[in-house]
């Protein structure tokens, strides 16, 4: 009988310092929520301090974790910790920073959004954000199939709740339920795949699996291993929103709170793609003939169909969802290149994916950040009809949204151009020129639907002031049905809840019908308050600056990024 004893040294804990900081701060956040003063019944109301103190504590946790990750770049530490189950190398730390920046920007977008929608239980909201980031860090740094599954389940469980967090909105409840049901099936596929791979190789560690495959299979995977690879592909493709496993994405992205959508659209891709590259591009690269055609086909279908399905969208949130699907297809090109051969090709594919994710982070969260300021209580405000003439009403929001859409389309000198250039270059160097051609053609198609929304904002429907619908409220009951005036057409559609806080119109006798004089745009109760709107503007400003920096300055550091990616499994 053999025994196994393992003691975690200080170096081992140092290697996962970013994860430790997030977990500790999530616990601290929940304790702070307990001691903060609350108004009225505790289960129904939150005090005003909650809208500033709780996000500040959550943001402090993210900044502390980022500081720990940056410090690890410059101090000596092992590149794999806890019996080679977690990575702490440069590639992992780079991915950790992308996830943490996405989480930090999501936190900055949240206070004004939560205040406008009158959402309480904010302690749980920010704690779930921190715990979902923890799961993503675990999955991105996983060197074992067991840690892949633990990280996947940890961030998925948190995101199920966050997607359905708006209890008064039916679409949010549907979003959480759809994500829960479909993601549960994908997690089951992934778990069965892990079990079959363990049955075929006798190992769960990536390094041990790689060694077994190289020495025992002679380049041809046995049937048990091939079935396991197929099930793993389903699980990873679901998290990347790859075709044909993308059907959940538009509905979940549309119904979930906009800050949560912004965060999960980036964080889940980073975690899933790092695990995807480690498993397929490195651990199973010696049996690439068994899985490469399948991943190649999924990448092509995702790139083409993601852009095609986005063309007919009349809703900016669903447009960004299909855009996210298309970008997931571009990223899968890097996975194909990483598995196309050994040595330099593996590294250039991995480095292209890391660089693309660092660019996608800023431009996608920036676009969703603008949407979060436009979104109303009833989950409207971002249809094409609502965006018509936005330049004349809210020029800053229109200009920033156009900026981020142009970046996503790949116009230079913004981040999208540099990201696609390096990824397509990796495809060419990696021996897949056909993926370069397909990617370029699909990108040209993508330019159309981005420009269509930009044209809607800048060239259509100039209005001096939005139309105001004034339905009856409990405090305002018309004397006769004819006292209510009909809202003029052509303006923004307003729900009944959007007129809360607006000045009530004095009742007039039915015989006297006086048209209301023109008035400036009225900010309803659904608009963010000025003291909290600054948080969102800071996040959007950081995203805009990051979009420019990653597109203009960061490309000069591509060789260093490539060298960092070479240590992914060391």
XYZ file of C-alpha atoms in Angstrom:
570
model
C 0.000 0.000 0.000
C 1.398 3.377 -1.011
C 0.681 6.665 0.649
C 0.878 10.166 -0.742
C 1.763 13.167 1.386
C 1.975 16.676 0.014
C 2.907 19.879 1.823
C 2.253 23.228 0.170
C 5.227 25.517 0.638
C 5.183 29.292 0.584
C 6.307 29.241 -3.065
C 3.266 27.179 -3.978
C 0.884 29.695 -2.405
C 2.832 32.542 -4.020
C 2.152 30.996 -7.436
C -1.625 31.307 -6.930
C -1.525 34.684 -5.142
C -4.044 36.287 -7.570
C -6.582 33.539 -6.788
C -5.995 33.806 -3.043
C -6.509 37.578 -3.065
C -9.820 37.266 -4.941
C -11.187 34.602 -2.585
C -10.201 36.574 0.529
C -11.719 39.782 -0.805
C -14.955 37.981 -1.743
C -15.285 36.897 1.900
C -14.410 40.404 3.113
C -17.015 41.853 0.764
C -19.771 39.712 2.221
C -18.737 40.729 5.746
C -18.794 44.405 4.759
C -22.283 43.927 3.337
C -23.409 42.611 6.740
C -22.249 45.664 8.685
C -23.340 48.366 6.238
C -26.480 50.261 7.297
C -29.673 49.282 5.507
C -32.892 51.191 5.042
C -36.237 49.610 5.870
C -36.611 45.859 5.770
C -33.257 44.210 5.252
C -34.516 41.800 2.629
C -36.021 44.498 0.418
C -33.974 47.708 0.699
C -30.333 48.722 0.635
C -28.727 51.774 2.119
C -27.249 54.469 -0.127
C -23.706 53.594 0.975
C -24.033 50.186 -0.665
C -23.879 51.742 -4.140
C -20.365 53.076 -3.474
C -18.777 51.072 -0.660
C -19.457 47.593 -2.025
C -18.153 48.233 -5.561
C -15.141 49.989 -4.043
C -14.329 46.908 -1.948
C -14.818 44.621 -4.966
C -12.626 46.849 -7.113
C -9.973 46.849 -4.381
C -9.951 43.046 -4.536
C -9.478 43.086 -8.304
C -6.671 45.653 -8.071
C -4.973 43.594 -5.351
C -5.155 40.478 -7.494
C -3.761 42.398 -10.479
C -0.904 43.681 -8.328
C -0.140 40.103 -7.257
C -0.131 38.908 -10.883
C 2.135 41.744 -12.011
C 4.509 41.105 -9.101
C 4.859 37.460 -10.119
C 6.283 38.600 -13.459
C 9.324 40.009 -11.652
C 9.907 37.653 -8.714
C 11.223 34.132 -8.787
C 8.496 31.504 -8.420
C 7.731 28.038 -9.784
C 5.943 27.936 -13.123
C 3.679 25.110 -11.954
C 2.369 24.668 -8.429
C 0.403 22.199 -6.314
C 1.815 19.039 -7.827
C 1.684 20.405 -11.401
C -2.046 21.044 -11.250
C -1.940 24.822 -11.728
C 0.264 26.969 -13.931
C 1.991 30.145 -12.785
C 3.991 30.852 -15.932
C 4.047 34.046 -17.973
C 1.307 32.931 -20.334
C -1.021 32.147 -17.436
C -0.294 35.456 -15.716
C -0.989 37.331 -18.953
C -4.373 35.584 -19.236
C -5.047 36.335 -15.552
C -4.539 40.044 -16.193
C -7.011 39.984 -19.102
C -9.661 38.340 -16.904
C -9.025 40.725 -14.009
C -9.207 43.825 -16.207
C -12.485 42.549 -17.673
C -13.833 41.974 -14.177
C -12.688 45.377 -12.981
C -14.392 47.143 -15.877
C -17.538 45.104 -15.243
C -17.526 46.304 -11.623
C -17.124 49.930 -12.703
C -20.126 49.600 -15.018
C -22.324 48.122 -12.284
C -23.149 50.881 -9.699
C -25.083 53.172 -12.052
C -26.804 50.184 -13.647
C -27.869 48.681 -10.314
C -29.079 52.062 -9.048
C -31.130 52.716 -12.165
C -32.797 49.305 -11.989
C -33.207 49.573 -8.192
C -31.458 46.247 -7.637
C -30.694 45.319 -4.043
C -28.610 42.494 -2.562
C -25.505 44.105 -4.034
C -23.201 42.243 -1.686
C -24.149 39.001 -3.403
C -23.771 40.614 -6.833
C -20.181 41.751 -6.343
C -19.208 38.618 -4.417
C -20.455 36.485 -7.304
C -18.432 38.596 -9.735
C -15.262 37.995 -7.700
C -15.959 34.277 -7.370
C -16.653 33.945 -11.095
C -13.291 35.607 -11.770
C -11.689 33.098 -9.397
C -13.127 30.200 -11.398
C -11.890 31.741 -14.641
C -8.374 32.135 -13.218
C -8.401 28.487 -12.164
C -9.523 27.276 -15.584
C -7.063 29.528 -17.432
C -4.175 28.221 -15.307
C -5.255 24.582 -15.184
C -2.632 21.927 -15.909
C -4.965 19.099 -14.979
C -8.387 18.060 -16.226
C -9.657 18.096 -12.646
C -8.830 21.792 -12.228
C -10.397 22.515 -15.629
C -13.694 21.114 -14.403
C -13.483 22.782 -10.978
C -12.792 26.187 -12.539
C -15.501 25.700 -15.153
C -18.150 24.862 -12.586
C -17.076 27.628 -10.225
C -17.481 30.475 -12.681
C -20.502 28.897 -14.383
C -22.485 28.631 -11.135
C -21.783 32.293 -10.369
C -22.772 33.387 -13.875
C -26.058 31.441 -13.751
C -27.169 33.629 -10.864
C -25.762 36.860 -12.297
C -27.531 36.361 -15.642
C -30.885 36.054 -13.860
C -30.118 38.697 -11.243
C -32.848 41.144 -12.373
C -35.792 39.442 -10.728
C -38.374 41.920 -12.069
C -37.366 41.277 -15.693
C -38.649 38.157 -17.390
C -35.919 38.171 -20.036
C -33.281 38.117 -17.314
C -34.898 35.109 -15.653
C -35.065 33.337 -19.016
C -31.428 34.230 -19.633
C -30.288 32.635 -16.392
C -32.414 29.526 -16.943
C -31.267 29.001 -20.545
C -27.643 29.444 -19.588
C -28.064 27.036 -16.663
C -29.762 24.278 -18.663
C -27.579 24.413 -21.772
C -24.348 24.964 -19.869
C -25.166 22.001 -17.631
C -25.383 19.764 -20.697
C -22.057 21.144 -21.969
C -20.433 20.560 -18.567
C -21.708 16.975 -18.612
C -20.130 16.414 -22.038
C -16.864 17.858 -20.760
C -16.901 15.669 -17.645
C -17.620 12.523 -19.650
C -14.800 13.442 -22.004
C -12.402 13.843 -19.079
C -13.481 10.459 -17.708
C -12.870 8.730 -21.046
C -9.463 10.372 -21.464
C -8.541 9.178 -17.976
C -9.740 5.702 -18.889
C -7.640 5.729 -22.068
C -4.437 7.185 -20.595
C -4.642 6.620 -16.846
C -3.744 10.259 -16.145
C -5.464 13.590 -15.579
C -2.373 15.816 -15.683
C -1.732 17.449 -19.053
C 1.977 16.645 -18.904
C 1.363 12.973 -18.127
C -1.310 12.720 -20.821
C 1.062 14.330 -23.317
C 3.821 11.874 -22.394
C 1.509 8.880 -22.679
C 0.110 9.960 -26.040
C 3.575 10.571 -27.482
C 4.991 7.229 -26.351
C 2.038 4.847 -26.559
C -0.253 5.898 -29.404
C 2.360 6.431 -32.156
C 0.369 9.290 -33.665
C -2.939 7.414 -33.867
C -5.458 7.915 -31.051
C -7.348 4.831 -29.827
C -11.131 4.831 -30.086
C -11.652 5.593 -26.391
C -9.378 8.618 -26.588
C -11.059 9.840 -29.768
C -14.514 9.705 -28.171
C -13.144 11.612 -25.182
C -11.677 14.242 -27.503
C -15.041 14.646 -29.221
C -16.829 15.208 -25.909
C -14.155 17.680 -24.797
C -14.608 19.589 -28.043
C -18.321 19.991 -27.343
C -17.677 21.342 -23.839
C -15.008 23.829 -24.890
C -16.884 24.935 -28.019
C -19.950 25.761 -25.924
C -17.970 28.114 -23.696
C -16.346 29.775 -26.713
C -19.816 30.184 -28.339
C -18.693 28.233 -31.383
C -21.111 26.983 -34.051
C -23.171 24.773 -33.715
C -23.162 25.293 -29.943
C -23.842 29.043 -30.044
C -27.642 29.120 -29.837
C -27.646 30.188 -26.184
C -25.483 33.252 -26.730
C -27.889 35.880 -28.211
C -30.696 35.176 -25.727
C -28.401 35.058 -22.694
C -26.467 38.182 -23.703
C -29.701 40.102 -24.343
C -31.441 39.150 -21.098
C -28.510 39.343 -18.686
C -27.524 42.649 -17.036
C -25.325 44.612 -19.429
C -22.274 44.778 -17.069
C -22.471 41.010 -16.551
C -22.719 40.458 -20.302
C -19.690 42.678 -20.865
C -17.623 40.714 -18.347
C -18.705 37.202 -19.316
C -18.286 37.846 -23.053
C -14.547 38.239 -22.427
C -13.815 36.220 -19.289
C -15.395 32.958 -20.426
C -13.530 33.103 -23.731
C -10.174 33.665 -22.029
C -10.644 30.765 -19.610
C -12.012 28.340 -22.212
C -9.471 29.180 -24.911
C -6.469 28.825 -22.597
C -7.704 25.394 -21.562
C -8.521 24.592 -25.219
C -4.990 25.459 -26.347
C -3.317 23.590 -23.503
C -5.317 20.411 -24.096
C -5.408 20.302 -27.892
C -2.453 22.442 -28.944
C 0.070 20.992 -26.498
C -1.041 17.900 -24.553
C -2.678 16.211 -27.569
C -0.656 17.749 -30.389
C 0.871 14.375 -31.298
C -2.571 13.035 -32.301
C -3.616 16.157 -34.159
C -4.820 14.129 -37.129
C -7.683 12.881 -34.942
C -9.027 16.267 -33.856
C -7.607 18.958 -36.151
C -10.179 18.539 -38.987
C -13.056 18.858 -36.522
C -11.704 22.007 -34.871
C -10.861 23.437 -38.308
C -14.453 22.907 -39.462
C -15.865 24.436 -36.266
C -13.608 27.485 -36.673
C -14.698 28.044 -40.286
C -18.399 27.584 -39.514
C -18.182 29.934 -36.545
C -16.401 32.672 -38.498
C -18.760 32.491 -41.472
C -22.106 31.899 -39.772
C -21.377 34.288 -36.913
C -20.940 37.141 -39.383
C -23.839 36.034 -41.591
C -26.298 35.794 -38.699
C -25.250 39.227 -37.429
C -26.271 40.920 -40.689
C -30.010 40.797 -40.046
C -29.953 41.933 -36.423
C -31.874 45.062 -35.454
C -30.823 45.019 -31.819
C -27.344 46.195 -30.787
C -27.101 43.731 -27.894
C -27.914 40.750 -30.111
C -25.603 42.167 -32.773
C -22.752 42.163 -30.245
C -23.700 38.606 -29.286
C -23.351 37.371 -32.873
C -20.216 39.486 -33.188
C -18.885 37.642 -30.130
C -19.610 34.350 -31.883
C -17.673 35.488 -34.951
C -14.723 36.621 -32.845
C -14.767 33.242 -31.123
C -14.306 31.718 -34.574
C -11.298 33.956 -35.243
C -9.798 32.840 -31.941
C -10.292 29.183 -32.866
C -7.982 29.830 -35.822
C -5.245 30.299 -33.238
C -6.159 26.924 -31.691
C -5.887 25.270 -35.114
C -2.479 26.854 -35.683
C -1.278 25.826 -32.220
C -2.108 22.207 -33.022
C -0.864 22.225 -36.623
C 2.669 21.298 -35.663
C 5.309 21.353 -32.988
C 7.705 24.038 -31.881
C 7.317 27.551 -33.170
C 3.858 26.988 -34.690
C 2.407 26.050 -31.303
C 3.803 29.209 -29.787
C 2.733 31.608 -32.505
C -0.816 30.265 -32.342
C -0.952 30.686 -28.567
C 0.591 34.159 -28.665
C -1.868 35.243 -31.387
C -4.786 34.122 -29.204
C -3.423 35.969 -26.152
C -2.880 39.167 -28.113
C -6.298 38.943 -29.776
C -7.957 38.512 -26.377
C -6.136 41.538 -24.951
C -7.491 43.645 -27.829
C -10.982 42.142 -27.770
C -11.199 42.876 -24.055
C -11.283 46.664 -24.404
C -13.330 47.128 -27.548
C -16.052 44.644 -26.587
C -16.447 45.809 -22.982
C -16.473 49.406 -24.218
C -19.367 48.643 -26.581
C -21.348 46.881 -23.850
C -20.522 49.741 -21.494
C -22.282 52.207 -23.794
C -25.214 49.782 -24.043
C -25.433 49.681 -20.236
C -26.006 53.449 -20.216
C -28.697 53.161 -22.884
C -30.549 50.171 -21.447
C -33.871 50.928 -19.750
C -35.700 49.187 -16.952
C -37.792 47.086 -19.339
C -34.705 45.894 -21.269
C -35.221 48.271 -24.184
C -33.365 51.313 -25.450
C -30.848 49.679 -27.772
C -32.932 48.643 -30.783
C -32.175 50.245 -34.138
C -35.273 52.444 -33.741
C -34.025 53.615 -30.342
C -30.545 54.368 -31.682
C -31.869 56.380 -34.626
C -30.512 59.914 -34.344
C -28.599 59.173 -31.130
C -25.851 61.529 -32.297
C -28.208 64.491 -31.953
C -29.415 63.535 -28.469
C -26.373 62.033 -26.756
C -23.373 62.714 -28.994
C -20.749 61.349 -26.592
C -22.453 57.977 -26.344
C -22.993 57.818 -30.111
C -19.372 58.719 -30.820
C -17.975 56.175 -28.359
C -20.266 53.402 -29.579
C -19.232 54.128 -33.165
C -15.578 54.065 -32.067
C -15.897 50.632 -30.474
C -17.910 49.234 -33.400
C -15.234 50.403 -35.827
C -12.602 48.733 -33.646
C -14.561 45.470 -33.647
C -14.824 45.728 -37.436
C -11.026 45.921 -37.659
C -10.385 49.479 -38.841
C -6.837 50.767 -38.203
C -5.294 52.081 -36.031
C -7.592 50.570 -33.433
C -7.159 47.277 -31.622
C -9.292 45.147 -33.929
C -6.999 45.680 -36.896
C -3.820 44.723 -35.039
C -5.507 41.683 -33.475
C -6.780 40.311 -36.789
C -3.532 41.122 -38.580
C -1.437 39.095 -36.153
C -3.945 36.224 -36.025
C -4.149 35.961 -39.807
C -0.353 36.191 -39.982
C -0.181 33.257 -37.550
C -2.550 31.292 -39.808
C -0.317 31.967 -42.815
C 2.894 31.031 -41.002
C 1.220 27.999 -39.440
C 0.407 26.507 -42.832
C -3.263 27.440 -43.098
C -3.567 30.144 -45.774
C -7.169 29.069 -46.420
C -8.091 30.261 -42.920
C -6.512 33.617 -43.698
C -8.644 33.990 -46.846
C -11.841 32.918 -45.076
C -11.119 35.234 -42.168
C -10.499 38.251 -44.393
C -13.671 37.670 -46.428
C -15.758 37.242 -43.281
C -14.236 40.419 -41.812
C -15.316 42.381 -44.885
C -18.857 41.101 -44.358
C -18.626 42.139 -40.717
C -17.864 45.712 -41.687
C -21.340 46.017 -43.192
C -23.405 45.333 -40.097
C -21.188 47.475 -37.891
C -21.452 50.422 -40.289
C -25.203 49.925 -40.579
C -25.698 50.736 -36.899
C -23.259 53.637 -37.103
C -25.234 55.060 -40.002
C -28.444 54.689 -37.999
C -27.007 56.760 -35.157
C -25.486 59.512 -37.268
C -27.549 59.794 -40.450
C -31.148 58.972 -39.556
C -33.993 60.459 -37.576
C -32.780 63.784 -36.272
C -35.114 64.892 -33.460
C -35.062 67.932 -31.279
C -36.373 66.012 -28.263
C -37.477 62.462 -27.589
C -41.172 61.717 -27.457
C -42.612 61.455 -24.003
C -45.340 58.961 -23.268
C -47.271 59.875 -20.129
C -49.392 56.908 -19.115
C -51.655 56.924 -16.122
C -49.959 56.200 -12.805
C -51.421 55.614 -9.357
C -50.799 59.262 -8.559
C -52.236 60.548 -11.849
C -55.672 59.341 -12.951
C -57.198 61.224 -15.900
C -60.702 62.641 -15.435
C -61.815 61.182 -18.754
C -60.127 58.865 -21.246
C -59.695 61.801 -23.648
C -57.394 63.735 -21.327
C -54.429 61.583 -22.191
C -52.594 62.887 -25.245
C -51.180 60.556 -27.812
C -47.390 60.372 -27.916
C -45.939 61.515 -31.252
C -44.497 58.819 -33.421
C -40.891 58.575 -34.574
C -39.293 59.102 -31.204
C -37.882 56.733 -28.653
C -40.348 54.183 -27.297
C -40.870 54.663 -23.592
C -42.292 52.073 -21.226
C -44.731 52.907 -18.466
C -41.968 52.599 -15.917
C -39.798 55.120 -17.753
C -41.994 58.023 -16.663
C -41.474 57.501 -12.966
C -40.078 60.646 -11.491
C -41.215 62.747 -14.451
C -43.366 65.780 -13.728
C -47.039 64.925 -13.883
C -49.137 66.826 -16.366
C -51.930 68.851 -14.769
C -55.354 67.476 -15.473
C -57.543 69.497 -17.779
C -61.257 69.315 -18.511
C -62.235 67.133 -21.434
C -63.482 70.157 -23.378
C -60.125 71.886 -23.220
C -57.353 70.209 -25.154
C -54.115 72.133 -25.039
C -51.024 70.704 -26.638
C -48.086 70.467 -24.293
C -45.350 72.980 -25.176
C -42.005 71.673 -26.425
C -39.709 70.806 -23.592
C -36.143 69.550 -23.352
C -35.425 65.862 -22.931
C -36.471 64.676 -19.513
C -34.227 62.274 -17.658
C -36.397 59.568 -16.186
C -35.803 57.519 -13.119
C -34.244 54.847 -15.326
C -31.359 57.113 -16.238
C -28.244 56.735 -14.095
C -27.788 59.303 -11.363
C -24.968 61.749 -11.947
C -22.958 60.740 -8.901
C -22.873 57.081 -10.007
C -22.709 57.605 -13.758
C -19.072 58.635 -13.324
C -18.148 55.019 -12.553
C -19.451 53.945 -15.962
C -17.718 56.793 -17.764
C -14.397 55.805 -16.152
C -14.851 52.237 -17.411
C -15.742 53.408 -20.927
C -12.796 55.821 -20.924
C -10.388 53.057 -19.887
C -11.824 50.823 -22.620
C -11.381 53.540 -25.249
C -7.800 54.218 -24.153
C -7.048 50.499 -24.088
C -8.486 50.095 -27.582
C -6.023 52.669 -28.892
C -3.029 51.461 -26.862
C -3.423 47.812 -27.841
C -3.859 48.812 -31.475
C -1.004 51.288 -31.733
C 1.581 50.586 -29.020
C 1.224 46.937 -27.984
C 1.972 45.477 -31.457
C 5.581 46.615 -31.014
C 5.814 44.145 -28.116
C 4.554 41.150 -30.064
C 7.908 39.296 -29.934
C 7.883 39.549 -26.143
C 4.280 38.312 -26.033
C 5.275 35.368 -28.190
C 8.145 34.509 -25.846
C 5.744 34.635 -22.896
C 3.406 32.234 -24.649
C 6.261 29.774 -25.179
C 6.247 29.017 -21.453
C 2.600 27.954 -21.348
C 3.357 24.415 -20.188
C 6.762 24.901 -18.598
